[in-house]
PDB file of C-alpha atoms and ligand atoms in Angstrom:
ATOM      1  CA  MET Y 292     107.379  94.147  99.783  1.00  0.00           C
ATOM      2  CA  ASP Y 293     104.264  95.384  99.694  1.00  0.00           C
ATOM      3  CA  THR Y 294     104.837  98.799 101.548  1.00  0.00           C
ATOM      4  CA  GLY Y 295     101.177 100.800 100.207  1.00  0.00           C
ATOM      5  CA  CYS Y 296      98.444 101.031 102.660  1.00  0.00           C
ATOM      6  CA  LYS Y 297      96.583  97.308 102.162  1.00  0.00           C
ATOM      7  CA  GLY Y 298      93.324  97.293 101.202  1.00  0.00           C
ATOM      8  CA  TYR Y 299      90.408  95.874 103.606  1.00  0.00           C
ATOM      9  CA  GLU Y 300      86.851  95.370 103.047  1.00  0.00           C
ATOM     10  CA  ALA Y 301      84.882  96.003 106.569  1.00  0.00           C
ATOM     11  CA  ARG Y 302      81.956  94.653 106.564  1.00  0.00           C
ATOM     12  CA  ASN Y 303      79.016  96.328 109.670  1.00  0.00           C
ATOM     13  CA  GLY Y 304      76.461  94.762 110.217  1.00  0.00           C
ATOM     14  CA  SER Y 305      73.383  93.585 106.897  1.00  0.00           C
ATOM     15  CA  TYR Y 306      72.476  96.838 107.395  1.00  0.00           C
ATOM     16  CA  TRP Y 307      75.827  98.621 106.406  1.00  0.00           C
ATOM     17  CA  LYS Y 308      77.009  98.571 102.621  1.00  0.00           C
ATOM     18  CA  ASN Y 309      80.641  96.480 101.859  1.00  0.00           C
ATOM     19  CA  ILE Y 310      83.620  99.266 102.359  1.00  0.00           C
ATOM     20  CA  VAL Y 311      86.112  99.103 100.275  1.00  0.00           C
ATOM     21  CA  VAL Y 312      89.156 100.420 101.145  1.00  0.00           C
ATOM     22  CA  VAL Y 313      91.718 101.270  97.657  1.00  0.00           C
ATOM     23  CA  LYS Y 314      95.307 100.988  98.099  1.00  0.00           C
ATOM     24  CA  MET Y 315      96.566 104.001  97.500  1.00  0.00           C
ATOM     25  CA  LYS Y 316     100.025 103.417  95.973  1.00  0.00           C
ATOM     26  CA  PHE Y 317     102.603 100.913  95.637  1.00  0.00           C
ATOM     27  CA  GLU Y 318     105.589 103.031  97.294  1.00  0.00           C
ATOM     28  CA  LEU Y 319     109.247 102.857  96.933  1.00  0.00           C
ATOM     29  CA  PRO Y 320     110.669 101.250  99.744  1.00  0.00           C
ATOM     30  CA  LYS Y 321     114.224 102.620 101.452  1.00  0.00           C
ATOM     31  CA  LEU Y 322     117.326 100.524 100.673  1.00  0.00           C
ATOM     32  CA  PRO Y 323     118.189  98.863 103.397  1.00  0.00           C
ATOM     33  CA  TYR Y 324     121.556 100.396 104.068  1.00  0.00           C
ATOM     34  CA  ASP Y 325     123.284 103.813 102.603  1.00  0.00           C
ATOM     35  CA  TYR Y 326     123.770 104.439  99.258  1.00  0.00           C
ATOM     36  CA  ASN Y 327     128.048 103.811  99.750  1.00  0.00           C
ATOM     37  CA  ALA Y 328     127.537 100.685 101.493  1.00  0.00           C
ATOM     38  CA  LEU Y 329     128.218  98.652  99.248  1.00  0.00           C
ATOM     39  CA  GLU Y 330     131.396 100.532  97.854  1.00  0.00           C
ATOM     40  CA  PRO Y 331     133.832  99.677  95.927  1.00  0.00           C
ATOM     41  CA  TYR Y 332     131.953  96.555  94.284  1.00  0.00           C
ATOM     42  CA  ILE Y 333     129.032  98.820  93.712  1.00  0.00           C
ATOM     43  CA  ASP Y 334     129.853 102.861  93.857  1.00  0.00           C
ATOM     44  CA  GLU Y 335     127.276 105.071  95.388  1.00  0.00           C
ATOM     45  CA  GLN Y 336     126.092 107.538  92.987  1.00  0.00           C
ATOM     46  CA  THR Y 337     125.289 104.309  90.661  1.00  0.00           C
ATOM     47  CA  MET Y 338     123.229 102.918  93.714  1.00  0.00           C
ATOM     48  CA  ARG Y 339     121.182 106.925  94.275  1.00  0.00           C
ATOM     49  CA  ILE Y 340     120.062 106.559  90.287  1.00  0.00           C
ATOM     50  CA  HIS Y 341     119.338 102.421  90.444  1.00  0.00           C
ATOM     51  CA  HIS Y 342     117.361 103.474  93.203  1.00  0.00           C
ATOM     52  CA  GLY Y 343     116.324 106.910  93.247  1.00  0.00           C
ATOM     53  CA  LYS Y 344     114.767 107.773  89.434  1.00  0.00           C
ATOM     54  CA  HIS Y 345     115.044 103.438  87.558  1.00  0.00           C
ATOM     55  CA  HIS Y 346     113.644 101.929  90.952  1.00  0.00           C
ATOM     56  CA  GLN Y 347     111.226 105.063  91.859  1.00  0.00           C
ATOM     57  CA  ALA Y 348     109.799 105.335  87.575  1.00  0.00           C
ATOM     58  CA  TYR Y 349     109.207 102.349  87.352  1.00  0.00           C
ATOM     59  CA  ALA Y 350     106.617 102.252  90.995  1.00  0.00           C
ATOM     60  CA  ASP Y 351     105.555 105.137  89.500  1.00  0.00           C
ATOM     61  CA  LYS Y 352     105.029 103.908  86.318  1.00  0.00           C
ATOM     62  CA  PHE Y 353     102.962 100.657  87.734  1.00  0.00           C
ATOM     63  CA  ASN Y 354     101.300 102.916  89.623  1.00  0.00           C
ATOM     64  CA  THR Y 355      99.998 104.617  86.918  1.00  0.00           C
ATOM     65  CA  ALA Y 356      98.956 101.592  84.638  1.00  0.00           C
ATOM     66  CA  LEU Y 357      96.750 100.097  87.456  1.00  0.00           C
ATOM     67  CA  GLU Y 358      94.506 103.297  87.668  1.00  0.00           C
ATOM     68  CA  GLY Y 359      90.854 102.096  87.279  1.00  0.00           C
ATOM     69  CA  HIS Y 360      91.658  99.257  87.974  1.00  0.00           C
ATOM     70  CA  ASP Y 361      91.360  99.171  91.871  1.00  0.00           C
ATOM     71  CA  ASP Y 362      90.586  95.432  91.886  1.00  0.00           C
ATOM     72  CA  VAL Y 363      93.974  94.727  90.667  1.00  0.00           C
ATOM     73  CA  LYS Y 364      95.736  96.630  92.355  1.00  0.00           C
ATOM     74  CA  ASN Y 365      94.469  96.061  96.463  1.00  0.00           C
ATOM     75  CA  LYS Y 366      96.604  92.025  95.724  1.00  0.00           C
ATOM     76  CA  SER Y 367     100.315  92.580  96.448  1.00  0.00           C
ATOM     77  CA  ALA Y 368     102.535  93.683  93.853  1.00  0.00           C
ATOM     78  CA  GLU Y 369     103.847  90.246  94.128  1.00  0.00           C
ATOM     79  CA  GLU Y 370     100.359  88.451  93.592  1.00  0.00           C
ATOM     80  CA  ILE Y 371      99.438  90.916  91.453  1.00  0.00           C
ATOM     81  CA  ILE Y 372     103.156  89.747  88.949  1.00  0.00           C
ATOM     82  CA  GLN Y 373     102.127  85.932  89.628  1.00  0.00           C
ATOM     83  CA  ASN Y 374      99.004  86.123  88.325  1.00  0.00           C
ATOM     84  CA  LEU Y 375      99.913  87.857  85.295  1.00  0.00           C
ATOM     85  CA  ASN Y 376      97.275  86.108  83.049  1.00  0.00           C
ATOM     86  CA  THR Y 377      94.268  87.379  84.974  1.00  0.00           C
ATOM     87  CA  VAL Y 378      95.736  90.601  84.450  1.00  0.00           C
ATOM     88  CA  PRO Y 379      93.448  93.470  82.199  1.00  0.00           C
ATOM     89  CA  GLU Y 380      95.327  93.092  79.119  1.00  0.00           C
ATOM     90  CA  THR Y 381      95.187  95.955  77.974  1.00  0.00           C
ATOM     91  CA  ILE Y 382      97.713  97.052  80.767  1.00  0.00           C
ATOM     92  CA  ARG Y 383      99.305  93.917  81.437  1.00  0.00           C
ATOM     93  CA  THR Y 384     102.570  94.413  78.972  1.00  0.00           C
ATOM     94  CA  ALA Y 385     103.182  97.515  81.248  1.00  0.00           C
ATOM     95  CA  VAL Y 386     102.073  95.625  84.392  1.00  0.00           C
ATOM     96  CA  ARG Y 387     104.601  92.961  83.667  1.00  0.00           C
ATOM     97  CA  ASN Y 388     107.306  95.914  82.597  1.00  0.00           C
ATOM     98  CA  PHE Y 389     107.060  97.945  85.364  1.00  0.00           C
ATOM     99  CA  GLY Y 390     105.344  95.777  88.462  1.00  0.00           C
ATOM    100  CA  GLY Y 391     107.724  93.456  87.900  1.00  0.00           C
ATOM    101  CA  GLY Y 392     110.488  95.983  87.881  1.00  0.00           C
ATOM    102  CA  TYR Y 393     109.114  96.848  91.011  1.00  0.00           C
ATOM    103  CA  ILE Y 394     108.831  94.357  92.949  1.00  0.00           C
ATOM    104  CA  ASN Y 395     112.499  92.905  91.072  1.00  0.00           C
ATOM    105  CA  HIS Y 396     114.095  96.105  92.545  1.00  0.00           C
ATOM    106  CA  ASN Y 397     111.984  95.367  95.580  1.00  0.00           C
ATOM    107  CA  PHE Y 398     113.899  92.022  95.886  1.00  0.00           C
ATOM    108  CA  PHE Y 399     117.438  93.099  94.594  1.00  0.00           C
ATOM    109  CA  TRP Y 400     118.304  95.565  97.278  1.00  0.00           C
ATOM    110  CA  PRO Y 401     117.879  93.467 100.151  1.00  0.00           C
ATOM    111  CA  VAL Y 402     119.798  89.729  98.662  1.00  0.00           C
ATOM    112  CA  MET Y 403     122.919  91.762  98.715  1.00  0.00           C
ATOM    113  CA  LYS Y 404     125.347  93.273 101.721  1.00  0.00           C
ATOM    114  CA  ASN Y 405     129.175  94.503 101.973  1.00  0.00           C
ATOM    115  CA  ASP Y 406     129.662  91.648 104.294  1.00  0.00           C
ATOM    116  CA  ASN Y 407     131.803  89.264 102.351  1.00  0.00           C
ATOM    117  CA  GLN Y 408     129.054  86.142 103.800  1.00  0.00           C
ATOM    118  CA  GLN Y 409     129.305  82.433 102.320  1.00  0.00           C
ATOM    119  CA  PRO Y 410     126.087  80.427 101.964  1.00  0.00           C
ATOM    120  CA  ASP Y 411     126.282  78.438 105.409  1.00  0.00           C
ATOM    121  CA  GLY Y 412     123.071  76.163 106.517  1.00  0.00           C
ATOM    122  CA  GLU Y 413     120.489  74.764 104.561  1.00  0.00           C
ATOM    123  CA  ILE Y 414     121.450  77.146 101.186  1.00  0.00           C
ATOM    124  CA  ALA Y 415     124.570  75.640 101.236  1.00  0.00           C
ATOM    125  CA  GLU Y 416     123.773  71.962 101.183  1.00  0.00           C
ATOM    126  CA  ALA Y 417     121.507  73.120  98.751  1.00  0.00           C
ATOM    127  CA  ILE Y 418     124.094  74.613  96.669  1.00  0.00           C
ATOM    128  CA  ALA Y 419     126.793  71.105  96.761  1.00  0.00           C
ATOM    129  CA  LYS Y 420     123.985  69.117  95.814  1.00  0.00           C
ATOM    130  CA  LYS Y 421     122.126  70.886  92.823  1.00  0.00           C
ATOM    131  CA  PHE Y 422     125.816  72.291  91.635  1.00  0.00           C
ATOM    132  CA  GLY Y 423     128.233  69.758  93.490  1.00  0.00           C
ATOM    133  CA  ASN Y 424     129.838  73.023  95.168  1.00  0.00           C
ATOM    134  CA  PHE Y 425     130.151  76.946  96.135  1.00  0.00           C
ATOM    135  CA  GLU Y 426     132.722  77.498  93.406  1.00  0.00           C
ATOM    136  CA  LYS Y 427     130.729  75.274  90.685  1.00  0.00           C
ATOM    137  CA  PHE Y 428     127.295  77.098  91.365  1.00  0.00           C
ATOM    138  CA  LYS Y 429     129.482  80.960  91.141  1.00  0.00           C
ATOM    139  CA  GLU Y 430     131.042  79.756  88.338  1.00  0.00           C
ATOM    140  CA  THR Y 431     127.233  78.871  86.826  1.00  0.00           C
ATOM    141  CA  PHE Y 432     125.923  81.934  88.377  1.00  0.00           C
ATOM    142  CA  SER Y 433     128.129  84.277  86.791  1.00  0.00           C
ATOM    143  CA  ASN Y 434     128.591  82.255  83.328  1.00  0.00           C
ATOM    144  CA  SER Y 435     124.603  83.279  83.399  1.00  0.00           C
ATOM    145  CA  ALA Y 436     124.549  86.606  84.254  1.00  0.00           C
ATOM    146  CA  ALA Y 437     127.754  87.189  81.609  1.00  0.00           C
ATOM    147  CA  SER Y 438     125.543  84.758  78.550  1.00  0.00           C
ATOM    148  CA  LEU Y 439     122.600  87.480  79.005  1.00  0.00           C
ATOM    149  CA  PHE Y 440     121.677  89.144  75.917  1.00  0.00           C
ATOM    150  CA  GLY Y 441     120.519  92.488  75.732  1.00  0.00           C
ATOM    151  CA  SER Y 442     118.624  93.938  79.273  1.00  0.00           C
ATOM    152  CA  GLY Y 443     117.701  91.425  81.973  1.00  0.00           C
ATOM    153  CA  TRP Y 444     118.008  89.810  85.426  1.00  0.00           C
ATOM    154  CA  THR Y 445     119.933  85.803  86.482  1.00  0.00           C
ATOM    155  CA  TRP Y 446     117.570  84.132  88.873  1.00  0.00           C
ATOM    156  CA  LEU Y 447     118.670  81.792  91.833  1.00  0.00           C
ATOM    157  CA  VAL Y 448     115.212  80.251  91.833  1.00  0.00           C
ATOM    158  CA  PHE Y 449     113.194  77.342  94.115  1.00  0.00           C
ATOM    159  CA  ASN Y 450     111.816  75.261  91.150  1.00  0.00           C
ATOM    160  CA  GLY Y 451     109.552  73.480  94.374  1.00  0.00           C
ATOM    161  CA  GLU Y 452     112.286  70.035  93.723  1.00  0.00           C
ATOM    162  CA  TYR Y 453     115.073  71.867  93.465  1.00  0.00           C
ATOM    163  CA  LEU Y 454     117.201  75.043  92.841  1.00  0.00           C
ATOM    164  CA  GLU Y 455     117.548  76.240  89.474  1.00  0.00           C
ATOM    165  CA  ILE Y 456     119.971  79.142  87.397  1.00  0.00           C
ATOM    166  CA  LEU Y 457     117.492  80.946  85.255  1.00  0.00           C
ATOM    167  CA  ASN Y 458     118.200  84.195  82.808  1.00  0.00           C
ATOM    168  CA  LEU Y 459     115.363  86.501  82.060  1.00  0.00           C
ATOM    169  CA  PRO Y 460     114.651  88.813  79.843  1.00  0.00           C
ATOM    170  CA  ASN Y 461     114.091  92.612  80.211  1.00  0.00           C
ATOM    171  CA  GLN Y 462     111.637  92.524  84.432  1.00  0.00           C
ATOM    172  CA  ASP Y 463     110.152  89.415  84.050  1.00  0.00           C
ATOM    173  CA  SER Y 464     109.411  87.417  87.393  1.00  0.00           C
ATOM    174  CA  PRO Y 465     109.685  83.705  88.614  1.00  0.00           C
ATOM    175  CA  LEU Y 466     106.713  84.572  90.567  1.00  0.00           C
ATOM    176  CA  THR Y 467     105.088  84.530  86.664  1.00  0.00           C
ATOM    177  CA  ILE Y 468     106.096  81.035  85.548  1.00  0.00           C
ATOM    178  CA  GLY Y 469     105.478  79.370  89.281  1.00  0.00           C
ATOM    179  CA  LYS Y 470     108.760  79.656  90.918  1.00  0.00           C
ATOM    180  CA  THR Y 471     110.152  80.692  93.931  1.00  0.00           C
ATOM    181  CA  PRO Y 472     113.418  83.586  93.143  1.00  0.00           C
ATOM    182  CA  LEU Y 473     116.387  83.256  96.082  1.00  0.00           C
ATOM    183  CA  LEU Y 474     118.581  85.316  94.574  1.00  0.00           C
ATOM    184  CA  ALA Y 475     119.557  87.655  91.616  1.00  0.00           C
ATOM    185  CA  ILE Y 476     121.602  90.036  89.796  1.00  0.00           C
ATOM    186  CA  ASP Y 477     120.189  93.226  87.604  1.00  0.00           C
ATOM    187  CA  VAL Y 478     122.410  92.845  84.607  1.00  0.00           C
ATOM    188  CA  TRP Y 479     120.615  96.037  82.984  1.00  0.00           C
ATOM    189  CA  GLU Y 480     123.792  97.967  81.685  1.00  0.00           C
ATOM    190  CA  HIS Y 481     121.693 100.904  84.499  1.00  0.00           C
ATOM    191  CA  ALA Y 482     123.135  98.539  87.168  1.00  0.00           C
ATOM    192  CA  TYR Y 483     126.699  99.091  85.976  1.00  0.00           C
ATOM    193  CA  TYR Y 484     127.778 101.294  83.210  1.00  0.00           C
ATOM    194  CA  LEU Y 485     128.572 104.151  85.221  1.00  0.00           C
ATOM    195  CA  LYS Y 486     131.820 101.436  86.895  1.00  0.00           C
ATOM    196  CA  TYR Y 487     132.227  99.135  85.100  1.00  0.00           C
ATOM    197  CA  GLN Y 488     131.296 100.521  81.510  1.00  0.00           C
ATOM    198  CA  ASN Y 489     131.134  98.013  79.462  1.00  0.00           C
ATOM    199  CA  ARG Y 490     132.921  95.115  81.565  1.00  0.00           C
ATOM    200  CA  ARG Y 491     129.739  93.113  82.664  1.00  0.00           C
ATOM    201  CA  ALA Y 492     131.814  90.248  83.850  1.00  0.00           C
ATOM    202  CA  ASP Y 493     134.120  92.472  86.138  1.00  0.00           C
ATOM    203  CA  TYR Y 494     130.581  94.439  88.057  1.00  0.00           C
ATOM    204  CA  ILE Y 495     129.427  90.040  88.055  1.00  0.00           C
ATOM    205  CA  ASN Y 496     133.073  89.289  89.611  1.00  0.00           C
ATOM    206  CA  ALA Y 497     131.741  92.250  92.246  1.00  0.00           C
ATOM    207  CA  PHE Y 498     128.249  91.096  92.801  1.00  0.00           C
ATOM    208  CA  MET Y 499     130.023  87.674  94.072  1.00  0.00           C
ATOM    209  CA  ASN Y 500     131.229  90.040  97.153  1.00  0.00           C
ATOM    210  CA  ILE Y 501     128.280  91.181  98.127  1.00  0.00           C
ATOM    211  CA  ILE Y 502     125.678  88.659  98.444  1.00  0.00           C
ATOM    212  CA  ASN Y 503     123.460  88.301 101.034  1.00  0.00           C
ATOM    213  CA  TRP Y 504     123.329  84.832 102.052  1.00  0.00           C
ATOM    214  CA  GLN Y 505     121.041  84.971 104.801  1.00  0.00           C
ATOM    215  CA  GLN Y 506     118.272  86.176 103.550  1.00  0.00           C
ATOM    216  CA  VAL Y 507     118.878  84.039 100.133  1.00  0.00           C
ATOM    217  CA  GLU Y 508     119.019  81.571 102.982  1.00  0.00           C
ATOM    218  CA  LYS Y 509     115.956  82.665 104.918  1.00  0.00           C
ATOM    219  CA  LEU Y 510     113.669  82.903 101.689  1.00  0.00           C
ATOM    220  CA  TYR Y 511     114.802  79.366 100.356  1.00  0.00           C
ATOM    221  CA  LYS Y 512     113.980  78.531 104.617  1.00  0.00           C
ATOM    222  CA  ASN Y 513     110.311  79.848 103.359  1.00  0.00           C
ATOM    223  CA  THR Y 514     110.291  77.059 100.540  1.00  0.00           C
ATOM    224  CA  GLN Y 515     110.621  74.309 102.981  1.00  0.00           C
TER     225      GLN Y 515
HETATM  226 MN1  MN3 I 686     117.950  97.966  87.143  1.00  0.00          MN
END
């Protein structure tokens, strides 16, 4: 999600120089629901801190890293992360961590909804094809998230041919390795520690109740 001002280039006849309007900065998107909307699965205080402090900090540090790099920041945040190898080396690690944190959380909020949904339509078919059935998918995804060592995310992605579940460390994005994210769970401790402390498995089980499968299906359809 790119909520900053779009950069554009205006040409007006041969005697005008190119005018480049530079994007001001990447902004923190609003949550698509109230802070308490995911209760009791994810508590209000966790959501307030996670969105208002952690996500905001990723946005701020991403903007700071891009200062003086107008050529980079005129792209969308997703394009920047997708083409991380073209980002100047001096800021590449900062962009990977903070830009990654920025887009991963942009992605994360809308894939949750306290609506007790089940996968339906094309995404349900793709899940059945790859994992056998929905229960098997849940088991594989949960086990993957439970086994991730340290901080990172578990992703459901489309790799161009089929669905895959993968763990990526820190704020690394599937976009950087050419895969399209469809669903993700943040398993950094800041995502669950206030309510669940060391019980990551309980957080993962809770997350399964608040997946916005309509959003996942929409993202999947975009890849087809
Ligand atoms: Mn997080």
